[in-house]
PDB file of C-alpha atoms in Angstrom:
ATOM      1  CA  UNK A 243      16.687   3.569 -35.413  1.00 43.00           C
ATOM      2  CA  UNK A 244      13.333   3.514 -33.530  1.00 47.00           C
ATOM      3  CA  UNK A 245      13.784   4.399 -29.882  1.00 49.00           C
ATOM      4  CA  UNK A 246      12.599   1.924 -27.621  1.00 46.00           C
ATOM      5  CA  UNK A 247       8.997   2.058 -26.349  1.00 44.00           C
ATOM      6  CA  UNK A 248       8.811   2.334 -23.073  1.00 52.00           C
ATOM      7  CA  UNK A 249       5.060   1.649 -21.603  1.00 50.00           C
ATOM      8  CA  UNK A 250       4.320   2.449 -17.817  1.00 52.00           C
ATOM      9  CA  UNK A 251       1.810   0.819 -16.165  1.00 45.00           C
ATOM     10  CA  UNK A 252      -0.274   1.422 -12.940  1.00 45.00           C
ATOM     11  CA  UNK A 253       0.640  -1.385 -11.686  1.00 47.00           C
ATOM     12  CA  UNK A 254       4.104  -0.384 -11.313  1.00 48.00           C
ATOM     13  CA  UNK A 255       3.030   2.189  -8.507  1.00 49.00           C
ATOM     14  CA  UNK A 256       1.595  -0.299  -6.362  1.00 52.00           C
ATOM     15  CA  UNK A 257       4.453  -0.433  -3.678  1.00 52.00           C
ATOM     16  CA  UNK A 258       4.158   2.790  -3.218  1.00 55.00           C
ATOM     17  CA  UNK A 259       1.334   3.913  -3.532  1.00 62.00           C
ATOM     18  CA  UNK A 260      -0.410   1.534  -1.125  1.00 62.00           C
ATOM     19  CA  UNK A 261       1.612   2.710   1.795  1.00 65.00           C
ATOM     20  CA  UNK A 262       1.099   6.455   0.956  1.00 70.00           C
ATOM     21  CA  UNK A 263      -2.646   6.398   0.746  1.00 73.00           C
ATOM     22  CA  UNK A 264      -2.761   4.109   3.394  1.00 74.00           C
ATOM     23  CA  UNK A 265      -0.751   6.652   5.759  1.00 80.00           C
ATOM     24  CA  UNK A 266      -2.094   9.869   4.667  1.00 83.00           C
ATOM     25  CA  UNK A 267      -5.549   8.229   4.926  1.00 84.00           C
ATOM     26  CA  UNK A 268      -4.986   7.308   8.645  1.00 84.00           C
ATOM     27  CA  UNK A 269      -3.217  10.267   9.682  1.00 90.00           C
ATOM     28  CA  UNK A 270      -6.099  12.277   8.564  1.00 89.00           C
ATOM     29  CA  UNK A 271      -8.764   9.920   9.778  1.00 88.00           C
ATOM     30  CA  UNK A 272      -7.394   9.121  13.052  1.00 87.00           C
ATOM     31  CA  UNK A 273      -5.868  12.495  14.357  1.00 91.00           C
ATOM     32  CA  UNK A 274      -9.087  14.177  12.726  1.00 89.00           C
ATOM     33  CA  UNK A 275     -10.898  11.760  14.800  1.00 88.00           C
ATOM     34  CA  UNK A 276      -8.865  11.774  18.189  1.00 88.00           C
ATOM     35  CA  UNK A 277      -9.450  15.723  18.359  1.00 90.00           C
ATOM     36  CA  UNK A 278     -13.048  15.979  17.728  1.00 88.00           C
ATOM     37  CA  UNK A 279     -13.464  13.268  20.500  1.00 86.00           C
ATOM     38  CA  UNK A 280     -11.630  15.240  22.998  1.00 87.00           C
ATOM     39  CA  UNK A 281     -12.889  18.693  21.743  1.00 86.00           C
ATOM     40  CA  UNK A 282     -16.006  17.359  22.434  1.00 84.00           C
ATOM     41  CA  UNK A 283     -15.211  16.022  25.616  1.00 81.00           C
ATOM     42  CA  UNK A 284     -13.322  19.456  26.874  1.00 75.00           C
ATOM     43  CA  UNK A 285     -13.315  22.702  25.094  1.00 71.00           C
ATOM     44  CA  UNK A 286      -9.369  23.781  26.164  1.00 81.00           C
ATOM     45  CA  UNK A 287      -7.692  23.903  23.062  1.00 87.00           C
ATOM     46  CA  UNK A 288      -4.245  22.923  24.896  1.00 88.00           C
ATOM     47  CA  UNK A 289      -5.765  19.361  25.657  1.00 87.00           C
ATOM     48  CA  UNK A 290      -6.640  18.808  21.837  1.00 89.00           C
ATOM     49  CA  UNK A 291      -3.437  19.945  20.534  1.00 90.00           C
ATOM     50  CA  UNK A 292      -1.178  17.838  22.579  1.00 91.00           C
ATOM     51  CA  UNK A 293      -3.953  14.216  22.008  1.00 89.00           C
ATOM     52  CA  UNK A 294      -3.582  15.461  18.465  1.00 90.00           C
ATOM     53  CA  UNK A 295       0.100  16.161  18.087  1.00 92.00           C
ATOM     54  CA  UNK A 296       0.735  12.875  20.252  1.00 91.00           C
ATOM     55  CA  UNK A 297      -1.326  11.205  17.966  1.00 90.00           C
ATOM     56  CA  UNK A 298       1.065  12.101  15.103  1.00 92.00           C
ATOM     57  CA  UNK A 299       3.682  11.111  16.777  1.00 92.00           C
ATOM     58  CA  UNK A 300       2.550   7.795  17.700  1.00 91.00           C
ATOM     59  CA  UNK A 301       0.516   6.840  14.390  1.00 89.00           C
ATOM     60  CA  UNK A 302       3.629   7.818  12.411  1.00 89.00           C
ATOM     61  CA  UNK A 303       5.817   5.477  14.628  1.00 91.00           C
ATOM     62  CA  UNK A 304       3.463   2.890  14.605  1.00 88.00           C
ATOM     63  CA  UNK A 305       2.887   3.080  10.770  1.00 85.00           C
ATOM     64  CA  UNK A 306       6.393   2.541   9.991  1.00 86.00           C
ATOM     65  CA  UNK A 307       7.084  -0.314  12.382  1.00 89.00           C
ATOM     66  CA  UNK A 308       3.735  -1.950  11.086  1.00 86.00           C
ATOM     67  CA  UNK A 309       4.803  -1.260   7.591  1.00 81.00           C
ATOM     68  CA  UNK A 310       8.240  -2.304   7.652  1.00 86.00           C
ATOM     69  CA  UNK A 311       7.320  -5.566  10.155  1.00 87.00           C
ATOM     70  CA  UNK A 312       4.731  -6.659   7.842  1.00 83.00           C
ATOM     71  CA  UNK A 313       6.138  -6.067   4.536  1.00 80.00           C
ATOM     72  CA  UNK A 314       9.528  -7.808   5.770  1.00 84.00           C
ATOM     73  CA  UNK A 315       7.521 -10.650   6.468  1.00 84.00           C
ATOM     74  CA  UNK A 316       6.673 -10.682   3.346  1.00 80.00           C
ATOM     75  CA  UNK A 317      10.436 -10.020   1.859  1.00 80.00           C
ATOM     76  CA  UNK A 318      11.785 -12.900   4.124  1.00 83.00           C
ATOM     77  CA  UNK A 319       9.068 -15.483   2.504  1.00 84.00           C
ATOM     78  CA  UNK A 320      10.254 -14.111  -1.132  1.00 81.00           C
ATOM     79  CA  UNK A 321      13.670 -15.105  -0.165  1.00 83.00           C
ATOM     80  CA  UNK A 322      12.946 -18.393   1.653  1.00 86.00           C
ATOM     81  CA  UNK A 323      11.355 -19.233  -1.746  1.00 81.00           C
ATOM     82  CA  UNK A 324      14.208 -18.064  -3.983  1.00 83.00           C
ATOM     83  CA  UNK A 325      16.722 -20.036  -2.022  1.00 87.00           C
ATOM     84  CA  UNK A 326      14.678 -23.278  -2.253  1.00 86.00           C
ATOM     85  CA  UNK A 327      14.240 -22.562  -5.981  1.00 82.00           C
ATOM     86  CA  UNK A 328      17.760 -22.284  -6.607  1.00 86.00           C
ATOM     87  CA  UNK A 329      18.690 -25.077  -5.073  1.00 90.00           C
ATOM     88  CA  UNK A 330      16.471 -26.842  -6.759  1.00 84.00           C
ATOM     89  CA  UNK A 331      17.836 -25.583 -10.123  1.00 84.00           C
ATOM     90  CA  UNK A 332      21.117 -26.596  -8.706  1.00 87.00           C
ATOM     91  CA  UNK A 333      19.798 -30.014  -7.803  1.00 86.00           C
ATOM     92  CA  UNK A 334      17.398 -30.949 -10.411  1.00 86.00           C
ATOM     93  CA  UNK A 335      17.341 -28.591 -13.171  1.00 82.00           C
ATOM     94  CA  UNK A 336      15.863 -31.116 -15.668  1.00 88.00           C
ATOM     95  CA  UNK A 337      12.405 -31.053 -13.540  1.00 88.00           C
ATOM     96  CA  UNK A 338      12.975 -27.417 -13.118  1.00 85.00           C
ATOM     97  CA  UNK A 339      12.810 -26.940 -16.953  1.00 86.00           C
ATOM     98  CA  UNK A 340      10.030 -29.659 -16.976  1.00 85.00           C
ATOM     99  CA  UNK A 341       8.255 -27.752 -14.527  1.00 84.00           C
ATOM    100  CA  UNK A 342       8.241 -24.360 -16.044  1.00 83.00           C
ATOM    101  CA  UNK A 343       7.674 -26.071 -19.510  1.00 86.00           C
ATOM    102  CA  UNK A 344       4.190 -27.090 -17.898  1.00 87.00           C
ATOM    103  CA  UNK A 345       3.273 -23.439 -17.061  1.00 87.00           C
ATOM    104  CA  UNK A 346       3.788 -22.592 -20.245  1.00 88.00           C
ATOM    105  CA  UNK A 347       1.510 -24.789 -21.517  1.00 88.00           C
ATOM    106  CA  UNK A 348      -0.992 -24.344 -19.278  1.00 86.00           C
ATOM    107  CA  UNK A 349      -1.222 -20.880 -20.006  1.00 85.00           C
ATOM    108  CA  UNK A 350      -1.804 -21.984 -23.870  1.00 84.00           C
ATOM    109  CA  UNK A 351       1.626 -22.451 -25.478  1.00 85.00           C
ATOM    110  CA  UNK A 352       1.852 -25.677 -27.831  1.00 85.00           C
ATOM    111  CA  UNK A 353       4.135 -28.261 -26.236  1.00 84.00           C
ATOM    112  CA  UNK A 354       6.932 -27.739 -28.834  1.00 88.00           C
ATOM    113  CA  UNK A 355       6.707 -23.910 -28.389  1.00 89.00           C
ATOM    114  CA  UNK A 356       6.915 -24.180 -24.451  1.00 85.00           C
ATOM    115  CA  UNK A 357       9.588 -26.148 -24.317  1.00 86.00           C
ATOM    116  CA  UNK A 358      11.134 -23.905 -26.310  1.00 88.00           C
ATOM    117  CA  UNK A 359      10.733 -20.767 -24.841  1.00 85.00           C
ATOM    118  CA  UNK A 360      11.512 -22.689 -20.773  1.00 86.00           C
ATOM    119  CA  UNK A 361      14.962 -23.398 -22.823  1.00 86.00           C
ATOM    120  CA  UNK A 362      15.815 -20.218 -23.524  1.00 87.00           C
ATOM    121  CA  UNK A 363      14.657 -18.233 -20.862  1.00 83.00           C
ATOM    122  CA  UNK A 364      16.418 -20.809 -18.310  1.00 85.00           C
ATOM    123  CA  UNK A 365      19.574 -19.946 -20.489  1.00 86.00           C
ATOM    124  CA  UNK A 366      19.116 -16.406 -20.114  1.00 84.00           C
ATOM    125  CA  UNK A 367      17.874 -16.327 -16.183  1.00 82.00           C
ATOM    126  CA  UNK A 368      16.826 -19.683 -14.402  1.00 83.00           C
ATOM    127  CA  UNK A 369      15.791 -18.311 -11.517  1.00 83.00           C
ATOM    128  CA  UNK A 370      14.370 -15.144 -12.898  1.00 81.00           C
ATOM    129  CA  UNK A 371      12.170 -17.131 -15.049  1.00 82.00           C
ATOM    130  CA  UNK A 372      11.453 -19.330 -11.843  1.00 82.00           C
ATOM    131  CA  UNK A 373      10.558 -16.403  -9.991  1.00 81.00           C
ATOM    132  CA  UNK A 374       8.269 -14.321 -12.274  1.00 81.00           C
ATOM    133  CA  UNK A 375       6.297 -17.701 -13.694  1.00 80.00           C
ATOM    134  CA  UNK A 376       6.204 -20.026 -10.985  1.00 77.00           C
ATOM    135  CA  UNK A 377       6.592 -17.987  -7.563  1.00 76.00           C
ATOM    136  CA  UNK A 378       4.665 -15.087  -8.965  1.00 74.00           C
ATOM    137  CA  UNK A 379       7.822 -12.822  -7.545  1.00 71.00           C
ATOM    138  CA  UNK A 380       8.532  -9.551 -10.126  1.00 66.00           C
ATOM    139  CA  UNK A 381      10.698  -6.356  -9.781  1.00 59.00           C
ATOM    140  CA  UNK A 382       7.084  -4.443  -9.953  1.00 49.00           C
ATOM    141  CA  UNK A 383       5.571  -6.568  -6.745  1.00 54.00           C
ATOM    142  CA  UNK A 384       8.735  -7.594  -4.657  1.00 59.00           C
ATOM    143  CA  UNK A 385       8.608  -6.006  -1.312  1.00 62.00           C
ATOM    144  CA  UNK A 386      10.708  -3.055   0.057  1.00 75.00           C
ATOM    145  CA  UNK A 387      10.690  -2.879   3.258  1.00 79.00           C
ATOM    146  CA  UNK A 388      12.382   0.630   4.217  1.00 81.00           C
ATOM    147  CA  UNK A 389      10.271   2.129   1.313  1.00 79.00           C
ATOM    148  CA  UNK A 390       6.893   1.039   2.350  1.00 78.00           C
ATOM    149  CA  UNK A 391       7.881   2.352   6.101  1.00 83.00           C
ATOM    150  CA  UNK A 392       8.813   5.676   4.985  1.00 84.00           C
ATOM    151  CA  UNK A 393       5.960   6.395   2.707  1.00 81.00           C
ATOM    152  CA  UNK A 394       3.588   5.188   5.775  1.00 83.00           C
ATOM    153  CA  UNK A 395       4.911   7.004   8.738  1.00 87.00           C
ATOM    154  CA  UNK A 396       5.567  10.298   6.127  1.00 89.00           C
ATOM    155  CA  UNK A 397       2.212  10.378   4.695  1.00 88.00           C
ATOM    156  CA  UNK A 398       0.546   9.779   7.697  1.00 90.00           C
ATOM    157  CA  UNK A 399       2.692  13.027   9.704  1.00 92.00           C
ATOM    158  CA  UNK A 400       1.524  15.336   6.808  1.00 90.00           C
ATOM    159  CA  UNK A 401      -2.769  13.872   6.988  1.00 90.00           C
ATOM    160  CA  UNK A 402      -2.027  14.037  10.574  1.00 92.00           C
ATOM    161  CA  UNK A 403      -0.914  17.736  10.344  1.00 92.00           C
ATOM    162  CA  UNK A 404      -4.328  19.055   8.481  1.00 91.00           C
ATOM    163  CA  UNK A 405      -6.634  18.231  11.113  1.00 91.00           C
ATOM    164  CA  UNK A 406      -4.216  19.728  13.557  1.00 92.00           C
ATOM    165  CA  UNK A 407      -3.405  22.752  11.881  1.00 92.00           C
ATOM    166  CA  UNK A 408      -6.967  23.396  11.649  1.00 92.00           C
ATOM    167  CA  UNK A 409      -7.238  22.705  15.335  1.00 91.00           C
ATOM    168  CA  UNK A 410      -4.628  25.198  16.300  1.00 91.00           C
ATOM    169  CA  UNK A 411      -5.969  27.927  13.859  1.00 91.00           C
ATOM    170  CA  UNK A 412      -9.942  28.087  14.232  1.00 90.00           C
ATOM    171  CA  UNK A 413     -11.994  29.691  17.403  1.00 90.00           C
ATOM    172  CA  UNK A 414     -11.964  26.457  19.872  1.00 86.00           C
ATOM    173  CA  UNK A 415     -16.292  26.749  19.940  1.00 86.00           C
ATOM    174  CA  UNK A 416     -15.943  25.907  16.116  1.00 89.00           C
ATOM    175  CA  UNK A 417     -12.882  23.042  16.759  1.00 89.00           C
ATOM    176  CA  UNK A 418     -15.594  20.479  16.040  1.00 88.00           C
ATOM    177  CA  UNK A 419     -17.156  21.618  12.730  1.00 90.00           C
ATOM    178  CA  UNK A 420     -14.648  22.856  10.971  1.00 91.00           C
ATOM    179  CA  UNK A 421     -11.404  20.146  11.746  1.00 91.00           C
ATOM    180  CA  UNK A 422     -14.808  17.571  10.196  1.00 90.00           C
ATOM    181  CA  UNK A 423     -15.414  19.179   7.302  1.00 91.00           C
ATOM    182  CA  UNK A 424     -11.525  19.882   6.459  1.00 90.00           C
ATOM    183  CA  UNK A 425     -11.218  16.715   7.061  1.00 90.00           C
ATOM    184  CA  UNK A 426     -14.098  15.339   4.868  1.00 89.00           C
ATOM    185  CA  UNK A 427     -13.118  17.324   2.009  1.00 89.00           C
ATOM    186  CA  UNK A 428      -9.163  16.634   2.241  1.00 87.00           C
ATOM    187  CA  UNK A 429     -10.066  12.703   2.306  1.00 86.00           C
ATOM    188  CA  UNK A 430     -12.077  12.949  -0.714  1.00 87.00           C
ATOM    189  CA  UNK A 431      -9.372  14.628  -2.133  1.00 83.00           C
ATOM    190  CA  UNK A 432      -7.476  12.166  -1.296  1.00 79.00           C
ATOM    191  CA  UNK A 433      -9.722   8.838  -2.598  1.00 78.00           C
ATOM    192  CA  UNK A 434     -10.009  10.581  -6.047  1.00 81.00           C
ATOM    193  CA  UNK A 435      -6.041  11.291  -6.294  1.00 76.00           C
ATOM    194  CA  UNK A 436      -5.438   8.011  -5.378  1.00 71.00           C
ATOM    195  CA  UNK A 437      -7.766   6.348  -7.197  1.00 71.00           C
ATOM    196  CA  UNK A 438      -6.955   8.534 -10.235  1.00 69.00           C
ATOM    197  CA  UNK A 439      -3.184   7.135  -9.995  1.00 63.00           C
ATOM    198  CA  UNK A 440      -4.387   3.918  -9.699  1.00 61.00           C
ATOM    199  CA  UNK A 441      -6.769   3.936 -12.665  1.00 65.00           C
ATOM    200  CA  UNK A 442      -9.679   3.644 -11.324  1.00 67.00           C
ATOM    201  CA  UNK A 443     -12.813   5.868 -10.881  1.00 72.00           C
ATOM    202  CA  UNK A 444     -12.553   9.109  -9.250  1.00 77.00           C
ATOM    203  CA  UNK A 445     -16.152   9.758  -7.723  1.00 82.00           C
ATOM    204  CA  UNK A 446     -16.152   5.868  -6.049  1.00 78.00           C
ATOM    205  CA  UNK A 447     -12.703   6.261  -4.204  1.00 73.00           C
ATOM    206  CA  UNK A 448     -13.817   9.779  -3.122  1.00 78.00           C
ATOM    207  CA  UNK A 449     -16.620   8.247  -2.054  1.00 85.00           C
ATOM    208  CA  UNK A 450     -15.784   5.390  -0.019  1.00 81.00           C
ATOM    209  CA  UNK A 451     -13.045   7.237   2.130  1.00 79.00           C
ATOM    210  CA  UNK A 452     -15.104  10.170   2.748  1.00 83.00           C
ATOM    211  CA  UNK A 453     -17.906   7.808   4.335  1.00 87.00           C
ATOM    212  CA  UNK A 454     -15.773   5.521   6.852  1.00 83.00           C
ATOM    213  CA  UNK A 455     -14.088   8.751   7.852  1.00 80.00           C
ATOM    214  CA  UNK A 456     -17.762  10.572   8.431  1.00 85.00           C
ATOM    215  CA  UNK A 457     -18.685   7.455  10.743  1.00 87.00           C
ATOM    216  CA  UNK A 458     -15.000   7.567  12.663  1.00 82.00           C
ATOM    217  CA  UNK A 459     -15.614  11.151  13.197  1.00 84.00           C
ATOM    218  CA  UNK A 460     -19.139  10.880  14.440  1.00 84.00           C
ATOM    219  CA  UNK A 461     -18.688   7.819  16.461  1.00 85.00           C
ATOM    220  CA  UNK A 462     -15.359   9.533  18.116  1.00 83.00           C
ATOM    221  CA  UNK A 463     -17.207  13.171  19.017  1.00 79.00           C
ATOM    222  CA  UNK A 464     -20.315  10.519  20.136  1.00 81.00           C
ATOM    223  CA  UNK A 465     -18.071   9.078  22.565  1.00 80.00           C
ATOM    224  CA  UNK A 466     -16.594  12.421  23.463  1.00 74.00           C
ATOM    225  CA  UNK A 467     -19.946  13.916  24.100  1.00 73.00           C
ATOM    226  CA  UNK A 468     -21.001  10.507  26.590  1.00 75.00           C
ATOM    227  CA  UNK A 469     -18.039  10.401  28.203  1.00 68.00           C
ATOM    228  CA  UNK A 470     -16.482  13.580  28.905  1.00 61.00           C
ATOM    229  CA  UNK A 471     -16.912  16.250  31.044  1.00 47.00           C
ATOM    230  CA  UNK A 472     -16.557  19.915  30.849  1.00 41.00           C
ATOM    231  CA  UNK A 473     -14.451  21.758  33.251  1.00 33.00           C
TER     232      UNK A 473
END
C-alpha cells in the first residue's frame, strides 16, 4: 500500500508566521529606534538601557494584548457566523444545500455534478462544508487567539533584546552607529527568512524592512539630536 501523500503548503504557516515577523520586526525596529533617539539626546548609557529595556517590556505587553484583542475579534465573528449557519442548516437545510449547490457551480461544476458533490459533502459535514465554501472559514486560516499573542509579545522580547544587547556591550560614543547597523543587518535578516518561509523573494523582503527601519532610525536620532540636551 502507497503511503499517503502528505503536501505542506505555505499557506499553512500563515497564523504564525504573521505574528512572529510582525513582533520580531517591531521589537527590533522600535527598541533599535527608542535608543538611538535618546543616545542621541544624552550620552549616559544608564538612560538608554532603562528607555530600551522599558521599551521591551512595554512593546511585548502591548503586542500581545493587540494581538490577542484583535485576532479575538476576529475569532468571535467566525463563531457568530458558524452559529447562524447552523441554525440555518437546522432551519432550512434544503436552501442550505441549494445554496452551496450554487457555489459549486459558480466555480465551474455542471449542475448535475454540483448537486452532487453539495449532497455528499452535507452528508459527511454540513457545516464544515458551509464553513470552508461559503464563509471562507478553514483549519489553515481560523484564528487563535493565545497563539498569535504569544508569538507577538515573544518575538518582539528577543528583536527587542539585539538592539539592547548591543547597547549595553559597545563604548557609549559608538551607541549610535553600531545598535543602526546591527540593527539594519538583523532586519534584513529577518525580511529574507521570512519571506523565504513564505515563498516569496528573498532580496525584496530584505529590502523593504531594512528601508522603513533606516528611516525610523534616522528620523528617531533626528529628533534626539533637536530635542535633547547634553548634560
Amino acid at each position: 500500500m502507497n503511503a499517503v501523500h502528505r503536501e505542506r503548503h505555505f499557506t499553512e504557516r500563515i497564523g504564525w508566521l504573521r505574528a512572529a515577523v510582525l513582533g520580531a520586526n517591531d521589537g527590533i525596529v522600535s527598541t533599535a529606534a527608542l535608543v538611538v533617539g535618546v543616545a542621541a539626546a544624552s550620552p549616559e548609557r544608564s538612560a538608554v538601557l532603562v528607555a530600551g529595556l522599558a521599551g521591551l517590556v512595554a512593546g511585548a505587553m502591548s503586542m500581545a494584548a493587540g494581538e490577542y484583542v484583535s485576532v479575538s475579534s476576529q475569532a468571535d465573528t467566525e463563531q457568530a457566523d458558524l452559529a447562524r449557519e447552523r441554525a440555518e442548516l437546522r432551519d432550512a437545510p434544503e436552501h442550505e444545500l441549494e445554496e452551496l449547490r450554487g457555489i459549486y457551480v459558480q466555480r465551474g461544476l455542471d449542475p448535475e455534478l454540483a448537486l452532487r458533490v453539495a449532497e455528499q459533502l452535507t452528508a459527511r459535514d454540513a457545516l464544515g462544508a458551509h464553513a470552508r465554501d461559503e464563509l471562507g472559514i478553514s483549519e489553515v486560516h481560523s484564528a487563535r487567539p493565545v497563539q498569535a499573542a504569544l508569538a507577538s509579545a515573544g518575538t518582539f522580547a528577543v528583536g527587542a533584546a539585539v538592539p539592547l544587547a548591543i547597547a549595553a556591550l559597545v563604548p557609549a560614543e559608538r551607541i549610535i552607529v553600531i545598535v543602526s547597523a546591527v540593527s539594519l543587518v538583523s532586519l534584513a535578516g529577518l525580511g529574507a527568512l521570512a519571506a523565504g518561509a513564505g515563498g516569496a523573494g528573498r532580496l525584496r523582503g530584505a529590502w523593504r524592512v531594512t528601508f522603513w527601519g533606516a528611516l525610523a532610525l534616522a528620523l528617531t536620532a533626528g529628533i534626539g539630536r533637536l530635542f535633547g540636551t547634553t548634560v
